[in-house]
């Protein structure tokens, strides 16, 4: 089941700096929605507000109509939200499999004490999660890397491992922060196919922050353009690319056309 995301009049301040000014947008269930804008526009901060890493001072954020503003990241995972980070945050000294498994723990049964004692129901859940993680790694073409230490792998593979970890949450809403940054052309093509499959076959709603406009044009239904923490416009990627306000925001000069 894909989730509906709605944000209304969200404001985020750090001391005297307002990072997001009255930002609002809606994402329909099953939509692939792009969030674009120049460096420092507030894209990652906006993701942090949705995922519970930042607490906006005002406004509303709902998932399937339920108010979630200010909830913790762990609670947001229980609302079906998963995300990746602009800079992959992996346990580099652990195996790929153990990194991917971390995504499952937010939804597995049992208290920390039960896990520490490895009681039967946690041991069974752990075995099932390991099987699922291995199947997922196979599906993403990474089965060969399950036992490899994350540290030994490339940046592109770190991005894929992080995506697998997010998918172990069984998300209905997936936030991807610059998933194509630093990837080779071939890796970007693979990423495009994967994101489309997650929407078409797994029924997820996806919000993607990206500077790669050809990826945005290829996969998104609509985009929101942010600039200096303000919403500039919402529309298709093609509309955004030809909008004089957007061109000015990127180039820093008024559109000469
Ligand atoms: N924890 C924080 N404390 C203070 N300022 C912050 C914090 N997080 C973000 N900011 C500020 O908010 C603004 C937006 O940053 P953000 O990282 O959200 O931009 P972005 O659109 O993701 O940029 P990029 O494309 O470079 O990743 C920046 O001016 C940044 O310095
Ligand atoms: Mg960012």
PDB file of N, CA, C and O in Angstrom, residues 32 190-204 206 215 218-220:
ATOM      1  N   UNK A  32       5.837   9.281  -7.829  1.00  0.00           N
ATOM      2  CA  UNK A  32       7.265   9.553  -7.641  1.00  0.00           C
ATOM      3  C   UNK A  32       7.406  11.065  -7.746  1.00  0.00           C
ATOM      4  O   UNK A  32       7.131  11.654  -8.800  1.00  0.00           O
ATOM      5  N   UNK A 190      20.637   1.827 -13.517  1.00  0.00           N
ATOM      6  CA  UNK A 190      20.127   0.759 -12.631  1.00  0.00           C
ATOM      7  C   UNK A 190      19.217   1.341 -11.554  1.00  0.00           C
ATOM      8  O   UNK A 190      18.164   0.791 -11.233  1.00  0.00           O
ATOM      9  N   UNK A 191      19.640   2.490 -11.011  1.00  0.00           N
ATOM     10  CA  UNK A 191      18.860   3.154  -9.964  1.00  0.00           C
ATOM     11  C   UNK A 191      17.484   3.557 -10.494  1.00  0.00           C
ATOM     12  O   UNK A 191      16.460   3.369  -9.823  1.00  0.00           O
ATOM     13  N   UNK A 192      17.464   4.095 -11.712  1.00  0.00           N
ATOM     14  CA  UNK A 192      16.194   4.518 -12.313  1.00  0.00           C
ATOM     15  C   UNK A 192      15.249   3.315 -12.413  1.00  0.00           C
ATOM     16  O   UNK A 192      14.073   3.385 -12.033  1.00  0.00           O
ATOM     17  N   UNK A 193      15.787   2.180 -12.901  1.00  0.00           N
ATOM     18  CA  UNK A 193      14.954   0.974 -13.035  1.00  0.00           C
ATOM     19  C   UNK A 193      14.464   0.509 -11.671  1.00  0.00           C
ATOM     20  O   UNK A 193      13.297   0.120 -11.514  1.00  0.00           O
ATOM     21  N   UNK A 194      15.334   0.582 -10.661  1.00  0.00           N
ATOM     22  CA  UNK A 194      14.955   0.126  -9.316  1.00  0.00           C
ATOM     23  C   UNK A 194      13.838   0.992  -8.752  1.00  0.00           C
ATOM     24  O   UNK A 194      12.845   0.478  -8.215  1.00  0.00           O
ATOM     25  N   UNK A 195      13.965   2.315  -8.863  1.00  0.00           N
ATOM     26  CA  UNK A 195      12.951   3.204  -8.272  1.00  0.00           C
ATOM     27  C   UNK A 195      11.602   2.992  -8.971  1.00  0.00           C
ATOM     28  O   UNK A 195      10.555   2.926  -8.315  1.00  0.00           O
ATOM     29  N   UNK A 196      11.637   2.836 -10.286  1.00  0.00           N
ATOM     30  CA  UNK A 196      10.373   2.590 -11.010  1.00  0.00           C
ATOM     31  C   UNK A 196       9.729   1.285 -10.537  1.00  0.00           C
ATOM     32  O   UNK A 196       8.519   1.194 -10.357  1.00  0.00           O
ATOM     33  N   UNK A 197      10.579   0.256 -10.327  1.00  0.00           N
ATOM     34  CA  UNK A 197      10.061  -1.041  -9.875  1.00  0.00           C
ATOM     35  C   UNK A 197       9.453  -0.931  -8.478  1.00  0.00           C
ATOM     36  O   UNK A 197       8.418  -1.525  -8.191  1.00  0.00           O
ATOM     37  N   UNK A 198      10.090  -0.149  -7.609  1.00  0.00           N
ATOM     38  CA  UNK A 198       9.572   0.000  -6.242  1.00  0.00           C
ATOM     39  C   UNK A 198       8.181   0.623  -6.262  1.00  0.00           C
ATOM     40  O   UNK A 198       7.316   0.272  -5.473  1.00  0.00           O
ATOM     41  N   UNK A 199       7.968   1.545  -7.184  1.00  0.00           N
ATOM     42  CA  UNK A 199       6.645   2.154  -7.284  1.00  0.00           C
ATOM     43  C   UNK A 199       5.663   1.198  -7.985  1.00  0.00           C
ATOM     44  O   UNK A 199       4.580   0.922  -7.472  1.00  0.00           O
ATOM     45  N   UNK A 200       6.087   0.658  -9.143  1.00  0.00           N
ATOM     46  CA  UNK A 200       5.150  -0.112  -9.967  1.00  0.00           C
ATOM     47  C   UNK A 200       4.828  -1.479  -9.361  1.00  0.00           C
ATOM     48  O   UNK A 200       3.687  -1.922  -9.411  1.00  0.00           O
ATOM     49  N   UNK A 201       5.850  -2.159  -8.816  1.00  0.00           N
ATOM     50  CA  UNK A 201       5.622  -3.533  -8.339  1.00  0.00           C
ATOM     51  C   UNK A 201       5.414  -3.606  -6.833  1.00  0.00           C
ATOM     52  O   UNK A 201       4.647  -4.415  -6.355  1.00  0.00           O
ATOM     53  N   UNK A 202       6.119  -2.752  -6.084  1.00  0.00           N
ATOM     54  CA  UNK A 202       6.008  -2.825  -4.625  1.00  0.00           C
ATOM     55  C   UNK A 202       5.035  -1.783  -4.081  1.00  0.00           C
ATOM     56  O   UNK A 202       4.783  -1.737  -2.882  1.00  0.00           O
ATOM     57  N   UNK A 203       4.516  -0.923  -4.961  1.00  0.00           N
ATOM     58  CA  UNK A 203       3.471   0.016  -4.564  1.00  0.00           C
ATOM     59  C   UNK A 203       3.911   1.046  -3.539  1.00  0.00           C
ATOM     60  O   UNK A 203       3.200   1.312  -2.578  1.00  0.00           O
ATOM     61  N   UNK A 204       5.092   1.619  -3.738  1.00  0.00           N
ATOM     62  CA  UNK A 204       5.541   2.655  -2.783  1.00  0.00           C
ATOM     63  C   UNK A 204       5.311   4.041  -3.340  1.00  0.00           C
ATOM     64  O   UNK A 204       5.301   4.243  -4.554  1.00  0.00           O
ATOM     65  N   UNK A 206       7.285   7.519  -3.553  1.00  0.00           N
ATOM     66  CA  UNK A 206       8.708   7.849  -3.459  1.00  0.00           C
ATOM     67  C   UNK A 206       8.895   9.361  -3.587  1.00  0.00           C
ATOM     68  O   UNK A 206       8.315   9.988  -4.485  1.00  0.00           O
ATOM     69  N   UNK A 215      17.629  12.434 -14.502  1.00  0.00           N
ATOM     70  CA  UNK A 215      16.974  11.400 -13.675  1.00  0.00           C
ATOM     71  C   UNK A 215      15.603  11.913 -13.208  1.00  0.00           C
ATOM     72  O   UNK A 215      14.602  11.203 -13.296  1.00  0.00           O
ATOM     73  N   UNK A 218      13.144  11.809 -15.909  1.00  0.00           N
ATOM     74  CA  UNK A 218      12.759  10.459 -16.332  1.00  0.00           C
ATOM     75  C   UNK A 218      11.838   9.756 -15.333  1.00  0.00           C
ATOM     76  O   UNK A 218      10.970   8.989 -15.741  1.00  0.00           O
ATOM     77  N   UNK A 219      12.017  10.007 -14.045  1.00  0.00           N
ATOM     78  CA  UNK A 219      11.227   9.188 -13.107  1.00  0.00           C
ATOM     79  C   UNK A 219      10.101   9.923 -12.395  1.00  0.00           C
ATOM     80  O   UNK A 219       9.201   9.275 -11.883  1.00  0.00           O
ATOM     81  N   UNK A 220      10.127  11.251 -12.320  1.00  0.00           N
ATOM     82  CA  UNK A 220       9.132  11.899 -11.454  1.00  0.00           C
ATOM     83  C   UNK A 220       7.840  12.237 -12.202  1.00  0.00           C
ATOM     84  O   UNK A 220       7.845  12.550 -13.383  1.00  0.00           O
TER      85      UNK A 220
END
